[in-house]
Short mmCIF file of C-alpha atoms in Angstrom, two decimals:
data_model
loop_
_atom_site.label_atom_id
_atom_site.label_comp_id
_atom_site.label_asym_id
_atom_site.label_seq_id
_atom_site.Cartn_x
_atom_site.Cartn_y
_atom_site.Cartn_z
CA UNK A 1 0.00 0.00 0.00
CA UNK A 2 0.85 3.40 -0.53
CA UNK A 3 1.44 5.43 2.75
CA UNK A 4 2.94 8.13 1.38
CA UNK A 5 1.78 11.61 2.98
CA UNK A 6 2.01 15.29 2.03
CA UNK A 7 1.79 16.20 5.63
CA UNK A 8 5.26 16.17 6.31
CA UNK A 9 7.96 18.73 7.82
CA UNK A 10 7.33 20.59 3.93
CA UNK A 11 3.93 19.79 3.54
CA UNK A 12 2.38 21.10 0.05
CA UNK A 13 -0.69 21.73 0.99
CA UNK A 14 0.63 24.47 3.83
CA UNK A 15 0.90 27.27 1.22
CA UNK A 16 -2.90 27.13 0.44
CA UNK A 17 -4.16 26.28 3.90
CA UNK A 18 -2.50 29.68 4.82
CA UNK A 19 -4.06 31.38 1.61
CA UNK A 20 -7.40 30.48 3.08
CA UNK A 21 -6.70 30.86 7.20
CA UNK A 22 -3.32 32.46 8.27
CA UNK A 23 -0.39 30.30 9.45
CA UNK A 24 0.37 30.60 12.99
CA UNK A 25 3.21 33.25 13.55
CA UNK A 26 5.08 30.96 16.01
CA UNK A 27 7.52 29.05 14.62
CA UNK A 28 6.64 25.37 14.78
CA UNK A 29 10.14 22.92 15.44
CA UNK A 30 9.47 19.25 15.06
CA UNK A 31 8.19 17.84 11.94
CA UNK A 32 5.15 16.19 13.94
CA UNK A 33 4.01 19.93 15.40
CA UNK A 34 4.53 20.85 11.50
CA UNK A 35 2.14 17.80 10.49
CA UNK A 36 -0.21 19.00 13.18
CA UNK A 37 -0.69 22.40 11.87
CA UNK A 38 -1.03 21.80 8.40
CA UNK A 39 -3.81 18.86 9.21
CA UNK A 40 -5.30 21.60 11.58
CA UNK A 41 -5.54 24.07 8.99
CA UNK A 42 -6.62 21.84 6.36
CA UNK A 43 -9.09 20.39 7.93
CA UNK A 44 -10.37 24.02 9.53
CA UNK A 45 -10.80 24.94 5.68
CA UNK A 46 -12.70 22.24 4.92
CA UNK A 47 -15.48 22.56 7.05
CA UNK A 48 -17.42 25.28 5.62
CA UNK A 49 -17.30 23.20 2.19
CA UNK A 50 -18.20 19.74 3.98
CA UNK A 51 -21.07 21.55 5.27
CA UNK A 52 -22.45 22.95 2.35
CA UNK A 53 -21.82 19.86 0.36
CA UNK A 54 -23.50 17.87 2.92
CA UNK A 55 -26.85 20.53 2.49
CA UNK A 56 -26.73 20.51 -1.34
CA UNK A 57 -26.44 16.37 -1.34
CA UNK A 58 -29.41 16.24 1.21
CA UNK A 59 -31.44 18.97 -0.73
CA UNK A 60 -30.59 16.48 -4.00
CA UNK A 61 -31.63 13.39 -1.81
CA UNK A 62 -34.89 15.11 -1.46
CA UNK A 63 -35.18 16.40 -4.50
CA UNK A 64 -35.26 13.04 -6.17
CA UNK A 65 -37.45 11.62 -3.28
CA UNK A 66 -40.29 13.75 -4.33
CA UNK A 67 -39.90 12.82 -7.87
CA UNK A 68 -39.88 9.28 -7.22
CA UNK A 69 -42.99 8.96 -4.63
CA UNK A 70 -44.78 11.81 -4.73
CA UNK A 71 -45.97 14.48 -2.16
CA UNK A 72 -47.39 11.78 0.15
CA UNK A 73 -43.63 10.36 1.03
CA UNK A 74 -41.66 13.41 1.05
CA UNK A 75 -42.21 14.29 5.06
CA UNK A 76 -41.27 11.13 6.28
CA UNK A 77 -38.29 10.96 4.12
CA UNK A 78 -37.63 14.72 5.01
CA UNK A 79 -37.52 13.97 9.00
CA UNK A 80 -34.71 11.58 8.12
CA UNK A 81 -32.92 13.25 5.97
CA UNK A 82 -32.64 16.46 8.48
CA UNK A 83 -32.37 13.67 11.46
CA UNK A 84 -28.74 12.30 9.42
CA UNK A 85 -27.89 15.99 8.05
CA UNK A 86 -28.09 17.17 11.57
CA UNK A 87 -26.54 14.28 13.57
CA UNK A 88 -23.39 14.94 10.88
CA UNK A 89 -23.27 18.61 11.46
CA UNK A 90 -23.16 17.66 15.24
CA UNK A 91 -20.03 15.24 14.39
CA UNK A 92 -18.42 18.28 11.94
CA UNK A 93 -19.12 20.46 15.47
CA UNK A 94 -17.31 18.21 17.81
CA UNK A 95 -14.38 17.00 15.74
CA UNK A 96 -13.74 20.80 14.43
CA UNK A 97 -14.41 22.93 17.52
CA UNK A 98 -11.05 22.81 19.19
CA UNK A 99 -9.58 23.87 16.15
CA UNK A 100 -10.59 27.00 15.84
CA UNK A 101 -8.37 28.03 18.75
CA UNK A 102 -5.65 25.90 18.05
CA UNK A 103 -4.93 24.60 14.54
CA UNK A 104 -3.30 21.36 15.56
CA UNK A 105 -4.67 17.92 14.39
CA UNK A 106 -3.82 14.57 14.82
CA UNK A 107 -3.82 11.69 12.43
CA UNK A 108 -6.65 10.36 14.41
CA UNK A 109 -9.13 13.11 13.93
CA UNK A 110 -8.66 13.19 10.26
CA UNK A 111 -9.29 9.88 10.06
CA UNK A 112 -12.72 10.16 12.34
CA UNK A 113 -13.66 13.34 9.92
CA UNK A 114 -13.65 10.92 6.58
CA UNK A 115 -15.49 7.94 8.61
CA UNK A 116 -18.07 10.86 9.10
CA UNK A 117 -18.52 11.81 5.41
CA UNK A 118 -18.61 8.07 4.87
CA UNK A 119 -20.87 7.08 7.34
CA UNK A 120 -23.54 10.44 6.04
CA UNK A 121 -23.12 9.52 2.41
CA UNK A 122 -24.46 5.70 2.87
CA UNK A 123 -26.69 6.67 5.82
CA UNK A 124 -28.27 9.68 3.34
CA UNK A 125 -28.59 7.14 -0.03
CA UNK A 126 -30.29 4.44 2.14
CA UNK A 127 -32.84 6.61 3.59
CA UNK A 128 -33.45 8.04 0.34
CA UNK A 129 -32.51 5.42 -2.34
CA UNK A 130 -34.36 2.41 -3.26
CA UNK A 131 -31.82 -0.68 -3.31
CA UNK A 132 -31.30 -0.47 -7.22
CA UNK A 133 -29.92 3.05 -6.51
CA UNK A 134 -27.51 2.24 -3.84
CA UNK A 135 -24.19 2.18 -6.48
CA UNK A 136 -25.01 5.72 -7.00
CA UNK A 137 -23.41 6.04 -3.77
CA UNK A 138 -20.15 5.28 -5.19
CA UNK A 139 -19.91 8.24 -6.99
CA UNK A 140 -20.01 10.28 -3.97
CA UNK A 141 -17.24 8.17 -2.19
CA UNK A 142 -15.11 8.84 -5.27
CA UNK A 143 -15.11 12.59 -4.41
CA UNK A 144 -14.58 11.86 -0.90
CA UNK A 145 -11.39 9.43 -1.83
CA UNK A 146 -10.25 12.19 -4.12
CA UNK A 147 -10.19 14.45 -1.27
CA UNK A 148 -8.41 12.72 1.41
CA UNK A 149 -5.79 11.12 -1.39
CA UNK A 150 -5.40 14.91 -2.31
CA UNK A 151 -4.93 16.36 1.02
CA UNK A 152 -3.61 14.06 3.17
CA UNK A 153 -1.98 11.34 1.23
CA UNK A 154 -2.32 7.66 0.50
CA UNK A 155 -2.66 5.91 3.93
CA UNK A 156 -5.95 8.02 4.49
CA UNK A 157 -7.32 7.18 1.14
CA UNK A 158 -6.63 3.76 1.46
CA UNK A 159 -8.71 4.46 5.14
CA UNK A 160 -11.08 5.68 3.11
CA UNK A 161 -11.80 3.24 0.49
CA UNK A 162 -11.72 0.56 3.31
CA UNK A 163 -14.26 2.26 5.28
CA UNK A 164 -16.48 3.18 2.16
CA UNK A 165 -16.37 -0.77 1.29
CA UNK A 166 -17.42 -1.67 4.57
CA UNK A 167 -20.32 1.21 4.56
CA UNK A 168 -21.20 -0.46 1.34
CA UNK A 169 -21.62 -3.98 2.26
CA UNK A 170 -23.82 -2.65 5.46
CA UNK A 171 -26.01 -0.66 2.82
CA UNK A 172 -26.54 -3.92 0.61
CA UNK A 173 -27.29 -6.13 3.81
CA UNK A 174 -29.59 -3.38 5.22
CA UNK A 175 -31.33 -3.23 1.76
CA UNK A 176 -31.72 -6.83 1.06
CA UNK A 177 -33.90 -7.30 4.39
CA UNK A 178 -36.47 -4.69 3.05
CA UNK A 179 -36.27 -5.67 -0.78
CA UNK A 180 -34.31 -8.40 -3.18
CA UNK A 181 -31.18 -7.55 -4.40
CA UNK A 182 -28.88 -8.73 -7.14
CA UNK A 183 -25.96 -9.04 -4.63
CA UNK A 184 -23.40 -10.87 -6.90
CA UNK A 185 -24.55 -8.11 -9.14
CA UNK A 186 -23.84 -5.46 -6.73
CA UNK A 187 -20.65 -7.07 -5.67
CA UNK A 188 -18.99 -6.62 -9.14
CA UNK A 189 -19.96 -2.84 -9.00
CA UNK A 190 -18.61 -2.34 -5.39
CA UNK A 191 -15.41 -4.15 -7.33
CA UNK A 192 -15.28 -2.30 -10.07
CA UNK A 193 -15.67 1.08 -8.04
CA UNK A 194 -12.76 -0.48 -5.57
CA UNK A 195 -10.03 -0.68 -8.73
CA UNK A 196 -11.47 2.80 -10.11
CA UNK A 197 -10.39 4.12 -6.70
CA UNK A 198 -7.33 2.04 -6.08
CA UNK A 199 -5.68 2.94 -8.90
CA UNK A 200 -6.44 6.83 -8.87
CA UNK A 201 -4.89 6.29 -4.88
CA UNK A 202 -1.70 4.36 -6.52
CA UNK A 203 -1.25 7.06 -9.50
CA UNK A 204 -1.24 10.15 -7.22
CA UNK A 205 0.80 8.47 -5.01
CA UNK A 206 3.22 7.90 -7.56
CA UNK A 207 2.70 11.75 -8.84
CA UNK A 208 3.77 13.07 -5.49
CA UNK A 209 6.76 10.83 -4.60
CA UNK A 210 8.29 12.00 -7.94
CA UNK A 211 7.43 15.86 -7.50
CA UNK A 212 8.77 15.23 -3.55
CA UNK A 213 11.66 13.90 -5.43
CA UNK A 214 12.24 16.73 -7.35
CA UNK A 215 11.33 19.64 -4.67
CA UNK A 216 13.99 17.93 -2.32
CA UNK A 217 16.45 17.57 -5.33
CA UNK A 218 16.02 21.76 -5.71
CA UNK A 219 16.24 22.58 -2.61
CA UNK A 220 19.40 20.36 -2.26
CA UNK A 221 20.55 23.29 -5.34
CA UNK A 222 19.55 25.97 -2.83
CA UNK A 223 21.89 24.21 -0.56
CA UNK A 224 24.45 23.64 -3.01
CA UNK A 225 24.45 20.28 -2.69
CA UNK A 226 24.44 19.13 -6.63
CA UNK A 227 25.46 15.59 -6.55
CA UNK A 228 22.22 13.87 -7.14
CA UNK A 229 19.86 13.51 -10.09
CA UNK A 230 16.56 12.84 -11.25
CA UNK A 231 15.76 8.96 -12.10
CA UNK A 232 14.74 9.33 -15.06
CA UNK A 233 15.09 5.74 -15.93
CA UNK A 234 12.57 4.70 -13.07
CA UNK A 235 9.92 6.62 -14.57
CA UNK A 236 8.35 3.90 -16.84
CA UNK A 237 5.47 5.90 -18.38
CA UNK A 238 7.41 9.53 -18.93
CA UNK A 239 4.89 12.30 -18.89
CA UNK A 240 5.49 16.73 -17.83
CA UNK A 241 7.10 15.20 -14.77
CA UNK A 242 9.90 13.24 -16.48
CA UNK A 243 10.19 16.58 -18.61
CA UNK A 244 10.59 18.61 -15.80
CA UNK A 245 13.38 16.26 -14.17
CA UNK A 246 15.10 15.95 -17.95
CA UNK A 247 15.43 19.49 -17.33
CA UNK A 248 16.99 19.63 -14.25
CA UNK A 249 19.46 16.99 -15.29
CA UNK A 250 20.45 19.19 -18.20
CA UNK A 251 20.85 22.81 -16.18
CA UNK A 252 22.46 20.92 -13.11
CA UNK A 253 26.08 20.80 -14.46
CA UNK A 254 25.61 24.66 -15.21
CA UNK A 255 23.80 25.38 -12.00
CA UNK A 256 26.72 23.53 -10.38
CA UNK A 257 29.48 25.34 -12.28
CA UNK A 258 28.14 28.75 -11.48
CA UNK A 259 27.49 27.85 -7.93
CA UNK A 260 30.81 25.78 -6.70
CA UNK A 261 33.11 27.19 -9.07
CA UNK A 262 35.63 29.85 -8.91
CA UNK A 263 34.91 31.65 -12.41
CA UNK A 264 38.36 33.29 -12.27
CA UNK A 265 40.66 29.97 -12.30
CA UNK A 266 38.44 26.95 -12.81
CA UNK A 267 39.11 25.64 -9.66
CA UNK A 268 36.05 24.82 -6.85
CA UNK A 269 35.31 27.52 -4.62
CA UNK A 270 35.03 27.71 -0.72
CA UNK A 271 31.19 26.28 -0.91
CA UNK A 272 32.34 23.94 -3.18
CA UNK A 273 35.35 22.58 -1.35
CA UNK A 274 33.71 22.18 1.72
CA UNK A 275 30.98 20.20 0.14
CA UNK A 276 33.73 17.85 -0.92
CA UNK A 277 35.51 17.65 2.32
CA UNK A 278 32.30 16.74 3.78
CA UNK A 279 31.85 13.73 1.52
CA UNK A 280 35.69 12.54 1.50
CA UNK A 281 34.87 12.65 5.68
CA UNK A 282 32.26 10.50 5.50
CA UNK A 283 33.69 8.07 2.93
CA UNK A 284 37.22 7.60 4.89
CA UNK A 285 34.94 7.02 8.18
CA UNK A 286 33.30 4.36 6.26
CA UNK A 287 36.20 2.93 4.87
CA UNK A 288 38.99 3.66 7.56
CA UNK A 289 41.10 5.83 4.84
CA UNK A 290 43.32 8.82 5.77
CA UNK A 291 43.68 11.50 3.41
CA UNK A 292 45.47 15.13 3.01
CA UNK A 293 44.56 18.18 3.24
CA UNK A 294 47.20 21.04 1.82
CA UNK A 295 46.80 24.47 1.95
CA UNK A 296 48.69 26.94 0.02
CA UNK A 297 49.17 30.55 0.14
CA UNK A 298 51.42 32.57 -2.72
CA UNK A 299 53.71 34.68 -1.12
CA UNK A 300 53.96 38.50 -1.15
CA UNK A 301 51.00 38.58 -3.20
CA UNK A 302 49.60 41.88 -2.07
CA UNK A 303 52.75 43.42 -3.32
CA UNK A 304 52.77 42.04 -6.91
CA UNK A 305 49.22 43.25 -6.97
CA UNK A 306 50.73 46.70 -5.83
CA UNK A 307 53.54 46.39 -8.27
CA UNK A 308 52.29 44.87 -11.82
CA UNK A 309 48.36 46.02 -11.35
CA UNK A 310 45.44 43.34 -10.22
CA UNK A 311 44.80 42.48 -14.15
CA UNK A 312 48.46 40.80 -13.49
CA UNK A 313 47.18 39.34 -10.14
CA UNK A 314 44.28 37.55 -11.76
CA UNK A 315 46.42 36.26 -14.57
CA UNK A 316 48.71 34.84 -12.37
CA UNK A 317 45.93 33.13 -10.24
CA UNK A 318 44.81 32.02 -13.28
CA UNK A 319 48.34 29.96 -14.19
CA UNK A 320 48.27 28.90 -10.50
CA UNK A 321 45.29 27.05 -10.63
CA UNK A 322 45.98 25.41 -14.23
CA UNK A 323 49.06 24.28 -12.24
CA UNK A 324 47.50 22.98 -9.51
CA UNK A 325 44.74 21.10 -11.88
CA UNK A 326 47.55 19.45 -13.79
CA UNK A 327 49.41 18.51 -10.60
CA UNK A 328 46.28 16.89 -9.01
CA UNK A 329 45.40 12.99 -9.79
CA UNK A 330 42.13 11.97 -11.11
CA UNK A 331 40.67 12.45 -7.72
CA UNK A 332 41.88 15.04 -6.45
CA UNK A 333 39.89 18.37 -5.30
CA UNK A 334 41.54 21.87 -5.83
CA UNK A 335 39.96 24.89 -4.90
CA UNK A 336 40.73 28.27 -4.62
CA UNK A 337 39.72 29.75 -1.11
CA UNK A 338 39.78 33.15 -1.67
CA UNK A 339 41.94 35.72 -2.59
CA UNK A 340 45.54 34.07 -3.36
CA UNK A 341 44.48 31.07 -1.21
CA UNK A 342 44.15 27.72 -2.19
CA UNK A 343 43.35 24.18 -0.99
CA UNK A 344 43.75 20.72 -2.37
CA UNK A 345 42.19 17.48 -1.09
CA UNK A 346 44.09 14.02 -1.53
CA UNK A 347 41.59 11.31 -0.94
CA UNK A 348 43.68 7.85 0.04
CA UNK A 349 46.78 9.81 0.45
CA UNK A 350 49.09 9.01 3.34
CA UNK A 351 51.53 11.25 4.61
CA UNK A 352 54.39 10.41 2.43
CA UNK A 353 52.42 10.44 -0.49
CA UNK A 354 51.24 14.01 0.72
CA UNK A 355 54.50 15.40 1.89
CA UNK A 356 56.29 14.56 -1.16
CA UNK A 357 53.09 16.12 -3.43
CA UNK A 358 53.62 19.21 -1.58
CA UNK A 359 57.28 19.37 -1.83
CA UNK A 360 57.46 18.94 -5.51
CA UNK A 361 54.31 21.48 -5.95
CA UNK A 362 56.17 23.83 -4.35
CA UNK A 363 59.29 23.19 -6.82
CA UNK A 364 57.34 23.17 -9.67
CA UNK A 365 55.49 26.86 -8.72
CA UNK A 366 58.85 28.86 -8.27
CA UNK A 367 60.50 27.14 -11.41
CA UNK A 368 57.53 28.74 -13.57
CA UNK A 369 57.89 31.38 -15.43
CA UNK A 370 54.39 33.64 -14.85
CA UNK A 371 53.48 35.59 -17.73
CA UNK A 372 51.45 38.75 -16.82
CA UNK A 373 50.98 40.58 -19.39
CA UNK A 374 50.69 40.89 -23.19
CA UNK A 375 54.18 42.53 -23.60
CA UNK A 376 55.61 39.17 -22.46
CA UNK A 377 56.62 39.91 -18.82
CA UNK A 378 57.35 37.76 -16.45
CA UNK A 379 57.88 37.10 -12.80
CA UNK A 380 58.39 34.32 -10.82
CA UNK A 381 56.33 33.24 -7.40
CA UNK A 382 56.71 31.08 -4.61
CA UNK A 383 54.74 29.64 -1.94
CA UNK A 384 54.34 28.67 1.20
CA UNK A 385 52.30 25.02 1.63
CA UNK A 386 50.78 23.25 4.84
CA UNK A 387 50.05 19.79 5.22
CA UNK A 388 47.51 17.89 7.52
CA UNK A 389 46.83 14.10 6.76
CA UNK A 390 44.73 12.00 8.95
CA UNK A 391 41.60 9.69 9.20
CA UNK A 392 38.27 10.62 10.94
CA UNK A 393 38.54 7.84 13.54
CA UNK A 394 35.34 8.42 15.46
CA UNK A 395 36.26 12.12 15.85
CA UNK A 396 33.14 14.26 15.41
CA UNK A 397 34.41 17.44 13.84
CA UNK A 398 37.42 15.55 12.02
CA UNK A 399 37.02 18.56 9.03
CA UNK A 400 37.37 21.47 11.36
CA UNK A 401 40.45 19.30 12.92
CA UNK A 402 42.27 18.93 10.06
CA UNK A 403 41.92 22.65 8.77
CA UNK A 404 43.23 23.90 11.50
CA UNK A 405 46.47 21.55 11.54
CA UNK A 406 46.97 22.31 7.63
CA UNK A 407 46.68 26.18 9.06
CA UNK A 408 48.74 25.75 11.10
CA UNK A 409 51.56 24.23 9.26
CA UNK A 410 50.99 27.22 6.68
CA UNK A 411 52.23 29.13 9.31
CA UNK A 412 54.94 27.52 10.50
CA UNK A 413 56.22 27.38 6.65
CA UNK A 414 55.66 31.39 6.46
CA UNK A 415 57.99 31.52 9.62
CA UNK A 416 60.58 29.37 8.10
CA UNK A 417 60.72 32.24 5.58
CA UNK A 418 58.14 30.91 3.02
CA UNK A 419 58.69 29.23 -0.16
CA UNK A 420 58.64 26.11 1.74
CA UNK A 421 56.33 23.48 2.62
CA UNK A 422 55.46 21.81 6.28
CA UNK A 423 53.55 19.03 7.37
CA UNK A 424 51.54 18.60 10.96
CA UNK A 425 52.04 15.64 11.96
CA UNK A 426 51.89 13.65 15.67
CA UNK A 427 55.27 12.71 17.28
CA UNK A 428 54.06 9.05 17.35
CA UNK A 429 53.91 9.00 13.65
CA UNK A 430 57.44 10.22 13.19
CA UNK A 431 59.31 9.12 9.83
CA UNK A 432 62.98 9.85 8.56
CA UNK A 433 61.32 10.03 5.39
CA UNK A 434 58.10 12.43 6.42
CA UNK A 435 58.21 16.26 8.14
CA UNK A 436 57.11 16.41 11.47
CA UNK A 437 56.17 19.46 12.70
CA UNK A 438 54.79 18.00 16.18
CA UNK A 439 52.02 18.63 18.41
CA UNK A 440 50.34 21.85 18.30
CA UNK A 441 51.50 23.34 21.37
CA UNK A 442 54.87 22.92 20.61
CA UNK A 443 55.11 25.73 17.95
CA UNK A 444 58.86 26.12 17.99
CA UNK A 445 59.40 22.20 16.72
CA UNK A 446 56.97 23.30 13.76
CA UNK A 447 59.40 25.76 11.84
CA UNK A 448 62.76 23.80 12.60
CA UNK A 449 61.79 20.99 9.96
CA UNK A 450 61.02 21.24 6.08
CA UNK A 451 60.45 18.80 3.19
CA UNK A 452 63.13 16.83 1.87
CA UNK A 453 62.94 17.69 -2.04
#
């Protein structure tokens, strides 16, 4: 069964509940208050139209009572049709009264508010219907399925229909004691009515579990979070829906260019580069991996901006970050931070791997010749690189950790006069072969030690 429902923590339906009564003003935390308030509201608007479709269906009832028998039945049949109209306006009364002074409902009450339509739509057809009538009844639990598979979701249509079959059967046994009926022929009509209804419940369900799917995959893009698509594949009849998720699919590599990429070099921006630090954190504590994190600042930067102009500045960040794309593997994340800062990510890189990366980087950067403007000048640049490798281990805000060891080992290569690179790395992990900067309280140990080209 479907048991999908709209009333969740972003219910649909909350935008025209408040069209038609106000939202509350306070602010409503959990995702069950949130349910509450939309069913409360929902339900609140609804009960000036369940009233005056209950009055029009009676006045219909009676309507067709007097054209079947005559004047001579129409005041008995009209003392029970205002006996059932009544005793459901007295049910409307009692399951709406509290909230109109506090718009909270709970998945109880709705479901007591249908079994009240369901039980005055049989109740009003028997009094008034003679037992080859009684499937006209059907129609009007089609309106009522509509209404609860609209508004509150599968598991209360499916409620619904249930009830309505069992109203259904108590109409035809009801009717049979006070005239014969065709019961297997009624039977295939309550069947037929039962698939009708079914699969309207099944289709709408499927309707809004793809347009959930694509609300959550846009506000994931209001996030910045771009990494996931829209099935298209699992929708086996395509209709506007696949068309609108075909669309996303095509505008989400531009939406996630503009959004997590640095237009000036290529590389990922801050947003971006967090995003991916988050992921390669939860992969490694899934898999046990370490990985590196390097940070690199160009030195005296400020003054070549000074010197040559910034259109020089951004041409040279430009060259930086083709050589930082070239120097990275497959899978490897570069980003620039901001300004002339800039991060790389090494996923499954240990710390000889990472310390040997770095050293060469830094190598390769004041070898290049930077070009900077269209006369042919050039200039060359160094750099000062820090170095934090690790794996999460358990440790709840490994990310925040490890950017402020790879800080801090940009620092201590800036106090070893720059154009150097230093790694952060625990005394028990000591190597010949790796930089070890040491613990961070011990800041004089950090600037004694470089890489080894």
């Amino acid at each position: 069964m479907n048991s999908y429902s709209p009333l969740s923590a972003r219910a649909v339906k909350l935008t025209g509940a408040a069209q038609i009564t106000g939202i509350p003003t306070e602010i409503v935390e959990s995702p069950e208050s949130r349910r509450a308030v939309v069913a409360g509201l929902v339900l609140r608007s609804q009960a000036p139209v369940r009233l005056f479709a209950a009055v029009l269906l009676a006045a219909v009832r009676l309507l067709i009572l007097f054209r079947t028998t005559g004047p001579s039945a129409i005041e008995a049949g009209a003392s029970t049709v205002t006996v059932i109209l009544g005793l459901y306006i007295v049910g409307l009364v009692a399951t709406h009264y509290s909230l109109w002074r506090n718009a909270r409902s709970g998945e109880e009450r709705v479901t007591l508010v249908f079994a009240l339509d369901v039980a005055f739509i049989f109740a009003m057809f028997g009094a008034t219907s003679s037992p080859v009538e009684f499937h006209r009844a059907l129609f009007a639990l089609l309106v009522v399925v509509h209404l609860a598979n609209h508004f509150f979701g599968g598991r209360h249509a499916w409620q619904t229909i249930q009830m309505g079959i069992i109203g259904y059967l108590g109409l035809l046994y009801f009717g049979n004691a006070s005239a014969r009926i065709d019961v297997v022929n009624e039977l295939v009509t309550l069947a037929v009515a039962t698939v009708a209804m079914s699969v309207m419940v099944r289709q709408a369900g499927g309707v809004r579990r793809r347009l959930s799917k694509l609300v959550t995959l846009f506000e994931n893009v209001e996030d910045g979070d771009f990494t996931q698509t829209y099935d298209v594949i699992a929708d086996r009849q395509p209709d506007e829906i696949t068309r609108v998720g075909q669309a996303y699919n095509r505008v989400r590599a531009q939406l996630s260019s503009m959004v997590l990429t640095d237009p000036l070099t290529g590389c990922l921006n801050r947003r971006g580069f967090d995003q991916a630090l988050a992921r390669e954190v939860a992969r490694a504590t899934r898999t046990g991996d370490s990985f590196a994190l390097i940070a690199i600042d160009l030195d005296h930067f400020k003054s070549i901006n000074d010197t040559h102009g910034h259109m020089a500045g951004d041409t040279l960040l430009r060259e930086v970050g083709a050589i930082l794309l070239a120097a990275g593997r497959g899978g490897d994340v570069v980003a620039r931070m901001g300004g002339e800062e800039f991060a790389l990510l090494l996923p499954g890189s240990g710390h000889s791997g990472a310390n040997l990366f770095a050293a060469r980087l830094c190598d390769r950067i004041r070898a290049h010749e930077f070009v900077i403007d269209i006369h042919g000048q050039r200039i060359a640049l160094t750099t000062s690189i820090g170095v934090a490798v690790g794996g999460p281990l358990g440790e709840p805000n490994f990310a925040a950790l490890l950017w402020s060891r790879a800080d801090a080992a940009l620092y201590a290569a800036k106090r070893a006069g720059r154009d150097c690179a230093r790694a952060w790395m625990d005394e028990t992990e000591y190597s010949g072969e790796h930089v070890v900067i040491g613990s961070l309280s011990r800041r004089a140990a950090r600037s004694e030690v470089s890489f080894r080209a």
